[in-house]
Each structure stands twice: as C-alpha cells, then as structure tokens.
Tab-separated table of N, CA and C in Angstrom:
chain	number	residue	atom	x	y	z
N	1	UNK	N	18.069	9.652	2.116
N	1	UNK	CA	16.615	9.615	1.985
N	1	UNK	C	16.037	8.889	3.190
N	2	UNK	N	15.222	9.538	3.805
N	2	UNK	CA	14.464	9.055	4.801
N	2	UNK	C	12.866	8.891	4.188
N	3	UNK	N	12.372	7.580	4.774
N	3	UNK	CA	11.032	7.426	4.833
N	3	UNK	C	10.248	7.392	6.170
N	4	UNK	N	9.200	8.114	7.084
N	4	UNK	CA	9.166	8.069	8.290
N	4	UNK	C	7.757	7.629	8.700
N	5	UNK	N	7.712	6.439	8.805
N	5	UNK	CA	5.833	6.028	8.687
N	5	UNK	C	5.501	5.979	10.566
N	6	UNK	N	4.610	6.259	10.483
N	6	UNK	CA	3.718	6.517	11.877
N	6	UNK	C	1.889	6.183	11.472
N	7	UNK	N	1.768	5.966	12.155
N	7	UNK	CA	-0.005	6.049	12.694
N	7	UNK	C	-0.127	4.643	12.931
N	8	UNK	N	0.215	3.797	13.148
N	8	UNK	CA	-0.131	2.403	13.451
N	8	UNK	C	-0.884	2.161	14.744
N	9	UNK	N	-1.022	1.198	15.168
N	9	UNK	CA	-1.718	1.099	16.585
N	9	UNK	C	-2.432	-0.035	16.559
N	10	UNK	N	-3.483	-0.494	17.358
N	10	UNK	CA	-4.017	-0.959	18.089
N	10	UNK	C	-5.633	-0.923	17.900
N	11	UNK	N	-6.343	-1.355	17.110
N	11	UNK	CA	-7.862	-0.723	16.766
N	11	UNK	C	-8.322	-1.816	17.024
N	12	UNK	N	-9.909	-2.080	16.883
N	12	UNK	CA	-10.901	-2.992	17.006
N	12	UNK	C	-11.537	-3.354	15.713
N	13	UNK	N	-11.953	-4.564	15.152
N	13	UNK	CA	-12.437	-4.728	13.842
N	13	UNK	C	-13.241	-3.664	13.714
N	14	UNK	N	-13.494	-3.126	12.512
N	14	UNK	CA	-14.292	-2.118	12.313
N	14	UNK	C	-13.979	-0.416	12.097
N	15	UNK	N	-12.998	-0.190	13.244
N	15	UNK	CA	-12.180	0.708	13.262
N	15	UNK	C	-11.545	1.111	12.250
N	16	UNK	N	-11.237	2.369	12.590
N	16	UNK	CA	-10.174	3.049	11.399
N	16	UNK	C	-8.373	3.760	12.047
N	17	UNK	N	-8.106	3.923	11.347
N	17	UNK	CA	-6.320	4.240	11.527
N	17	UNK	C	-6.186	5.387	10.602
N	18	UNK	N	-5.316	5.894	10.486
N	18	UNK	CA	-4.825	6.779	9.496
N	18	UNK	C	-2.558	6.542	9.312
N	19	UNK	N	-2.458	6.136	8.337
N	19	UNK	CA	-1.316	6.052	8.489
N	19	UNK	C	-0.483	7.000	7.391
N	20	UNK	N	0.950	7.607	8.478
N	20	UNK	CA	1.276	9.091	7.595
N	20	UNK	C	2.830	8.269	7.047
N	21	UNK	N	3.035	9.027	5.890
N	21	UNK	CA	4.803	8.692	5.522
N	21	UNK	C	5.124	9.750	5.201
N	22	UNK	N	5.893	10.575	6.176
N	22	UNK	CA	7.241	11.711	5.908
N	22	UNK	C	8.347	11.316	5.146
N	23	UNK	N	8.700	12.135	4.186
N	23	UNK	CA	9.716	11.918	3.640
N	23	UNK	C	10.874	13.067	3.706
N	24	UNK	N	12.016	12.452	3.242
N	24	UNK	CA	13.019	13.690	3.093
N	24	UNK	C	14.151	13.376	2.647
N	25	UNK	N	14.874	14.290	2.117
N	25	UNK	CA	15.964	13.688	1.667
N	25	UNK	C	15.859	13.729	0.229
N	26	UNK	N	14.841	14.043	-0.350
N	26	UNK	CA	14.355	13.442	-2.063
N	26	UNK	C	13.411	14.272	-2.550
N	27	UNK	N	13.277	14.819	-3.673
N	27	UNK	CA	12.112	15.398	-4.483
N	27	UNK	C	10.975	14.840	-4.121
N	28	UNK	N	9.901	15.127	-3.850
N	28	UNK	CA	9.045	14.473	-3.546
N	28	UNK	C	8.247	14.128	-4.308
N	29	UNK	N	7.916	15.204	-5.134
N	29	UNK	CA	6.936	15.259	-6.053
N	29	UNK	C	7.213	14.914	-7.114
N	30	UNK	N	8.487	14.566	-6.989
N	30	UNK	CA	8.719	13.026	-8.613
N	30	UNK	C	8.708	11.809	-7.927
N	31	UNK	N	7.902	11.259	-7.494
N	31	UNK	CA	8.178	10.012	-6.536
N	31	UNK	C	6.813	9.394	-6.827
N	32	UNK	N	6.303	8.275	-7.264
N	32	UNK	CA	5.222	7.764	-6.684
N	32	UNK	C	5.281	7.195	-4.931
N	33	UNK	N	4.274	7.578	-4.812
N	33	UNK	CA	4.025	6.596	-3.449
N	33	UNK	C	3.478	5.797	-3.017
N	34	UNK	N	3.743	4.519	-2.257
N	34	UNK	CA	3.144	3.433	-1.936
N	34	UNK	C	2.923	2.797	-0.352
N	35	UNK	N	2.191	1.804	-0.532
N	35	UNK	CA	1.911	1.238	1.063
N	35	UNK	C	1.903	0.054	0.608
N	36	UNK	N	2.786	-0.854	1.638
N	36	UNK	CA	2.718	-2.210	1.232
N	36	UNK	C	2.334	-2.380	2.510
N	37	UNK	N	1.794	-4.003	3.347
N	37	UNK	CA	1.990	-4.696	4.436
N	37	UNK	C	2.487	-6.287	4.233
N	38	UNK	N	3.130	-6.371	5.869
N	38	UNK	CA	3.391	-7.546	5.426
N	38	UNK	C	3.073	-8.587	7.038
N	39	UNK	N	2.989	-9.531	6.806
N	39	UNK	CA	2.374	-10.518	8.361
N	39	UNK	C	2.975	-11.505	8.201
N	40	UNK	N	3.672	-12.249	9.424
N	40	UNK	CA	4.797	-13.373	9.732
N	40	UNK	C	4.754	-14.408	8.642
N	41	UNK	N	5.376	-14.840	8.287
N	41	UNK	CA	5.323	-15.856	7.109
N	41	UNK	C	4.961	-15.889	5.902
N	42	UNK	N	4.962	-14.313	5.492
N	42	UNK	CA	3.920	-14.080	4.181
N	42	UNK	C	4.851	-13.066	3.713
N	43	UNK	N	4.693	-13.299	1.895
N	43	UNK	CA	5.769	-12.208	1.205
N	43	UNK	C	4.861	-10.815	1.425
N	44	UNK	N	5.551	-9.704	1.468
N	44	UNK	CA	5.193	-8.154	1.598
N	44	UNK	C	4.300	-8.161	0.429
N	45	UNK	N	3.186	-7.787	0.502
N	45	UNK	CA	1.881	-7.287	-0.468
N	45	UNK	C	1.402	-6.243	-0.778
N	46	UNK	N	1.259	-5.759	-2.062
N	46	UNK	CA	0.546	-4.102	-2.002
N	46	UNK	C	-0.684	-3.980	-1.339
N	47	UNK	N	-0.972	-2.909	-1.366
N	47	UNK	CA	-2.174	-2.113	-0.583
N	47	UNK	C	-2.436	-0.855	-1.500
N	48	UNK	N	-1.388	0.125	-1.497
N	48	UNK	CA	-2.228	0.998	-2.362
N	48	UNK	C	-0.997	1.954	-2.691
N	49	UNK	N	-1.553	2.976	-3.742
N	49	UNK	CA	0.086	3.441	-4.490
N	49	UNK	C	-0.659	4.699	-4.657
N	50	UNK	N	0.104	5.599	-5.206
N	50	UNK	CA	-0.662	6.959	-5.766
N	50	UNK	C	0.958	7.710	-6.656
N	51	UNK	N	0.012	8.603	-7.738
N	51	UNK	CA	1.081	8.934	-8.685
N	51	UNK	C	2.133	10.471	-7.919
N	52	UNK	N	2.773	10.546	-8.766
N	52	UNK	CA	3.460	11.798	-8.141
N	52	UNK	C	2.689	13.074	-8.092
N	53	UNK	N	2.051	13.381	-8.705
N	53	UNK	CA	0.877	14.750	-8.854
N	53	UNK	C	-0.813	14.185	-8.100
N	54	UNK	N	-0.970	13.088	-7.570
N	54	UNK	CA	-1.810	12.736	-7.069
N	54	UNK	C	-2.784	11.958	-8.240
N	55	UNK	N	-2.563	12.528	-9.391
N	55	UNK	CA	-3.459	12.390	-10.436
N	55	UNK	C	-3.956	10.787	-10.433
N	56	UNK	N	-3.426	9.811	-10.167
N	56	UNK	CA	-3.847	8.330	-9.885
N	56	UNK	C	-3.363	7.822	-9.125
N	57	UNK	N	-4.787	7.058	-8.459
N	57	UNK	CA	-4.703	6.051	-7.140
N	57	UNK	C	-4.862	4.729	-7.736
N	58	UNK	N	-3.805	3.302	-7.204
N	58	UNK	CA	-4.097	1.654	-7.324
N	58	UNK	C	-4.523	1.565	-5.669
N	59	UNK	N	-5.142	0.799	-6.152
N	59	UNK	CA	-5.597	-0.563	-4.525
N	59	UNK	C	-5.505	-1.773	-4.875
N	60	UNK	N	-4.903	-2.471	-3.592
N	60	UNK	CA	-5.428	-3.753	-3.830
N	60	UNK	C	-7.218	-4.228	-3.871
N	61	UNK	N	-6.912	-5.366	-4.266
N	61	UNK	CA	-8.619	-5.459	-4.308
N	61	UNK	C	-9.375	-5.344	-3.158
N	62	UNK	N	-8.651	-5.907	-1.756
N	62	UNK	CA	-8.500	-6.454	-0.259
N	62	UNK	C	-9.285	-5.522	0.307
N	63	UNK	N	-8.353	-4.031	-0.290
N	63	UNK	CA	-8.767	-2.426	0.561
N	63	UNK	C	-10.331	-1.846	-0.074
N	64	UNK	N	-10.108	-2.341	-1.363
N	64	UNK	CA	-11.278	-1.176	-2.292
N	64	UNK	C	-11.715	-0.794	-1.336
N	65	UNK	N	-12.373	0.424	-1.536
N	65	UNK	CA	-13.754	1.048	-0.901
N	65	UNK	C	-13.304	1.123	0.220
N	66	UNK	N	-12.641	0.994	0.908
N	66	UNK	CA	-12.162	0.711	3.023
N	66	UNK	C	-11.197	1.779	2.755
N	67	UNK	N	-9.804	1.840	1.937
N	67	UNK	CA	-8.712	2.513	2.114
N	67	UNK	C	-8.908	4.096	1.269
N	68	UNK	N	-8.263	4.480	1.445
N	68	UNK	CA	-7.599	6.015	0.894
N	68	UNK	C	-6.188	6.458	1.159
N	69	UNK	N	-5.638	6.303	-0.301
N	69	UNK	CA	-4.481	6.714	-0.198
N	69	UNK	C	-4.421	8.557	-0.781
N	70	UNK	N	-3.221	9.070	-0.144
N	70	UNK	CA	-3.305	10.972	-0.343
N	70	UNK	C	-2.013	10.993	-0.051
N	71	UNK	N	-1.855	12.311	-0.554
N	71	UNK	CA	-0.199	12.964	-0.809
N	71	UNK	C	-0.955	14.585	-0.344
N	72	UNK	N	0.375	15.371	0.152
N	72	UNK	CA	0.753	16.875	-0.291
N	72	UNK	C	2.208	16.508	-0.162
N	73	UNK	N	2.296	17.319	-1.995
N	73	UNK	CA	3.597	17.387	-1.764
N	73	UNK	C	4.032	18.681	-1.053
N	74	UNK	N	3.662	19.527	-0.852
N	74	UNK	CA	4.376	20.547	-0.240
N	74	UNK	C	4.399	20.285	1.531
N	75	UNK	N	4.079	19.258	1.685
N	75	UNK	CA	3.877	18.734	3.220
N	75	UNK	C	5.041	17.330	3.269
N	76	UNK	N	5.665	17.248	1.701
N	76	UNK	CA	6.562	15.669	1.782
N	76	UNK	C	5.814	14.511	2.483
N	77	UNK	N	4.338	14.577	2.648
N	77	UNK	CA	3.608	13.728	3.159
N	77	UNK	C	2.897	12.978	1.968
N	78	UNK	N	2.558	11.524	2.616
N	78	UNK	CA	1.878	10.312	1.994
N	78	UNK	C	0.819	10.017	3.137
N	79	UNK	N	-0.449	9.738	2.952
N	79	UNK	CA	-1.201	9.110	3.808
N	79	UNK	C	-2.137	8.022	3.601
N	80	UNK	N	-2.602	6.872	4.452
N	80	UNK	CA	-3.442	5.849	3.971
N	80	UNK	C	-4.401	5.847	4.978
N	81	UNK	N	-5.352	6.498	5.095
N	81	UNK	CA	-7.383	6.083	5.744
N	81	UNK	C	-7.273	4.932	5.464
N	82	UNK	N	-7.647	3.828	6.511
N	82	UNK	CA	-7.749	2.693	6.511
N	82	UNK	C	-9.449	2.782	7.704
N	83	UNK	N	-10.114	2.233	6.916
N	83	UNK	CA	-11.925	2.353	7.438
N	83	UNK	C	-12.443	0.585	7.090
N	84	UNK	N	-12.998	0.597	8.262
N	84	UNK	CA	-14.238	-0.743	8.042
N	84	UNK	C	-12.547	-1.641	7.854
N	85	UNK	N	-12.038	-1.430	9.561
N	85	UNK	CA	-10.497	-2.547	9.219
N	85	UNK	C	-11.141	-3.534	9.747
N	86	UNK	N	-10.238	-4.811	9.166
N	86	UNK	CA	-10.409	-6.099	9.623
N	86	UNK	C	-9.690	-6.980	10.376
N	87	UNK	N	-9.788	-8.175	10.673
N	87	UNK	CA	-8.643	-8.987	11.152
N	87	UNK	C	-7.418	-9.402	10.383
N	88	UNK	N	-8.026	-9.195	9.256
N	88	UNK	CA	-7.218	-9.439	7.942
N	88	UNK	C	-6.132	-8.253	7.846
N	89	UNK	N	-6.068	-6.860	7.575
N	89	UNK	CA	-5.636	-6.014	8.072
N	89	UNK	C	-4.370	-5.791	8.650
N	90	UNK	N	-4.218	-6.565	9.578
N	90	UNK	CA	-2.871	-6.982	10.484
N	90	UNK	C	-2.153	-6.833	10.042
N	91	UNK	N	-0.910	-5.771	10.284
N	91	UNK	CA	0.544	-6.342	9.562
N	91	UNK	C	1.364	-5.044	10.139
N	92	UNK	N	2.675	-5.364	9.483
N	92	UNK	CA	3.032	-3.968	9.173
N	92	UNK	C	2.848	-3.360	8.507
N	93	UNK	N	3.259	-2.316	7.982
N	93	UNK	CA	2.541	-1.458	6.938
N	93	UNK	C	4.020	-0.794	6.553
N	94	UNK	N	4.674	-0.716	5.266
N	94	UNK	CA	5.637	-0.041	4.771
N	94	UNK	C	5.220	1.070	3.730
N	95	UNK	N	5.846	2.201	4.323
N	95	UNK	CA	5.293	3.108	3.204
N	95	UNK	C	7.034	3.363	1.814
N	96	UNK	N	7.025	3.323	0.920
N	96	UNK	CA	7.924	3.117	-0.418
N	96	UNK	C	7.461	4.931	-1.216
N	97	UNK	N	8.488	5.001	-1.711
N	97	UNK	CA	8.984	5.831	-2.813
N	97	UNK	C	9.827	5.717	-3.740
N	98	UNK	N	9.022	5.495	-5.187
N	98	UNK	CA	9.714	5.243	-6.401
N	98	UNK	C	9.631	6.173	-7.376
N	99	UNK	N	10.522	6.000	-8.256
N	99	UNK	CA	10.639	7.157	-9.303
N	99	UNK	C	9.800	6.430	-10.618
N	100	UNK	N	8.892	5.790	-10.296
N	100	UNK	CA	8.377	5.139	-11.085
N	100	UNK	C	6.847	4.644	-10.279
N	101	UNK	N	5.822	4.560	-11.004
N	101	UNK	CA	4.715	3.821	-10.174
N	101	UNK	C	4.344	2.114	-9.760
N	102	UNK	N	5.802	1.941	-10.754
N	102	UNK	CA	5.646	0.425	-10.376
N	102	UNK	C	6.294	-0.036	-8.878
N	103	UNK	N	6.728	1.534	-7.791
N	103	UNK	CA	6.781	1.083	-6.782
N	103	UNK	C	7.973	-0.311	-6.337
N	104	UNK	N	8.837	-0.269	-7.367
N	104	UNK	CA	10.008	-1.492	-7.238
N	104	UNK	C	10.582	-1.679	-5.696
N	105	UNK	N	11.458	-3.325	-5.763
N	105	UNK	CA	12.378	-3.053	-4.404
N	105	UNK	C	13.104	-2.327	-4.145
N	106	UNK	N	13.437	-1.835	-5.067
N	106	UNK	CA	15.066	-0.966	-4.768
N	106	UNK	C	14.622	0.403	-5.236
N	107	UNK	N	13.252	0.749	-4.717
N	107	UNK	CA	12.944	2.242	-4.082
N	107	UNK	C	13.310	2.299	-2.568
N	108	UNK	N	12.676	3.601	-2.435
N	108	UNK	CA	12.766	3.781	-0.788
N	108	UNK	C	12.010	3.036	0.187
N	109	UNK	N	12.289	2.902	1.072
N	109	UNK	CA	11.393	1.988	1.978
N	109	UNK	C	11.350	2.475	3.072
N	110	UNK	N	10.274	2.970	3.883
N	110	UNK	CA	10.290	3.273	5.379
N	110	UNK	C	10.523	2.330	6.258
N	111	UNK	N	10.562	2.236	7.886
N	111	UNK	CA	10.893	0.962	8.452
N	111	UNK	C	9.349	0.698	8.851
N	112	UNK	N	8.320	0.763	8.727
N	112	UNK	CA	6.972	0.058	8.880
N	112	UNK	C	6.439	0.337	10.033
N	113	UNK	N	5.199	0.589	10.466
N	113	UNK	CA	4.450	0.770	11.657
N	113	UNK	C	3.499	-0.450	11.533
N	114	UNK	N	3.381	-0.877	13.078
N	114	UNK	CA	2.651	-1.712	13.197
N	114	UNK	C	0.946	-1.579	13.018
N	115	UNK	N	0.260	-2.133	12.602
N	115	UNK	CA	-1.647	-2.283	13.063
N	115	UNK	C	-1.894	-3.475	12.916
N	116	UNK	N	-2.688	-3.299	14.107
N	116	UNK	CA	-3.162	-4.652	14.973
N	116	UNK	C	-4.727	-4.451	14.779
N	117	UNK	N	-4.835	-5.107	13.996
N	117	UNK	CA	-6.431	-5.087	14.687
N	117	UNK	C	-7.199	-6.191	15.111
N	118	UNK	N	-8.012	-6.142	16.178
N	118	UNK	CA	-8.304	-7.005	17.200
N	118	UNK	C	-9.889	-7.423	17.156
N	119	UNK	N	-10.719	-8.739	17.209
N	119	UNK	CA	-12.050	-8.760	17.631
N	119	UNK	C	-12.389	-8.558	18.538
C-alpha cells in the first residue's frame, strides 16, 4: 500500500494550496480518508477526514470554513483546499487511510508534504 501526498509548498498568509493523496495498493473505496499535520515539537493533529463514499466530512475546529476535504474514488484520489491559510497552518501534512473513520495509527500513512506559510 502506497500513500502519495503532493501539493505542499510555499504560500503567503492568506493564500491557498490544494493538497492531493494517491493511493494504491488497497480498495479505495473502503477506506476512510484523512489529513493530519504535524510542526517540530508538537504531537501530529487532525485536520480533516472524509468517509469512504464521501457521504461525511470531520474538521478540526482550526480549518472550519478555510478547508475542504474530497475523494474520487475512481481517481484513488483524496484532496484538501486549504483557503484563507495562516501562519498557524505550517506543518507537514500526512494524508492516512483507514478501514475505519476513526482514522487510527496503524492505518496507512503517506510520507507528508510540506506547507509553509509565510507573512
């Protein structure tokens, strides 16, 4: 099972990103999917999850209204719109696949893309 996260970068407060997670290796569409981040000295934190049929989205409180999390499964894709980013923001970003929506450790884990965002 591969998890393959991309879109990270380099933005300005305010800015937006879009971050993608390819998967493979795994059913997709029995999988919830998730986005965690995490920043030097701090345990890994959710951000936002979505069910296997799309049918329900969680956020953290942090993102409301700023983020969007999306799936096709026939694309094995996960994606997170990240709008109105902040300094806060910063981290890596891990995208996860669980056979469950509680998103556990010992799902899949991508290796994380960076976003920076800058004043």
């Amino acid at each position: 099972v591969q998890l393959q996260a991309s879109g990270g970068g380099l933005v300005q407060a305010g800015g937006s990103l879009n971050l993608s997670c390819l998967a493979s290796g795994l059913s997709f569409d029995r999988y919830a999917m998730g986005w965690f981040r995490q920043t030097p000295g701090k345990e890994r934190e959710f951000v936002a999850a979505i069910s296997s049929r799309s049918s329900t989205t969680w956020y953290a409180d942090a993102v409301k209204g700023r983020f969007t999390i999306s799936r096709d499964n026939a694309k094995n894709t996960a994606w997170l719109q990240m709008h109105s980013l902040k300094l806060e923001d910063t981290g890596v970003y891990f995208c996860t696949a669980d056979e469950t929506v509680a998103l556990r450790p010992e799902g899949y884990w991508g290796q994380g893309t960076q976003v920076t965002v800058s004043s």
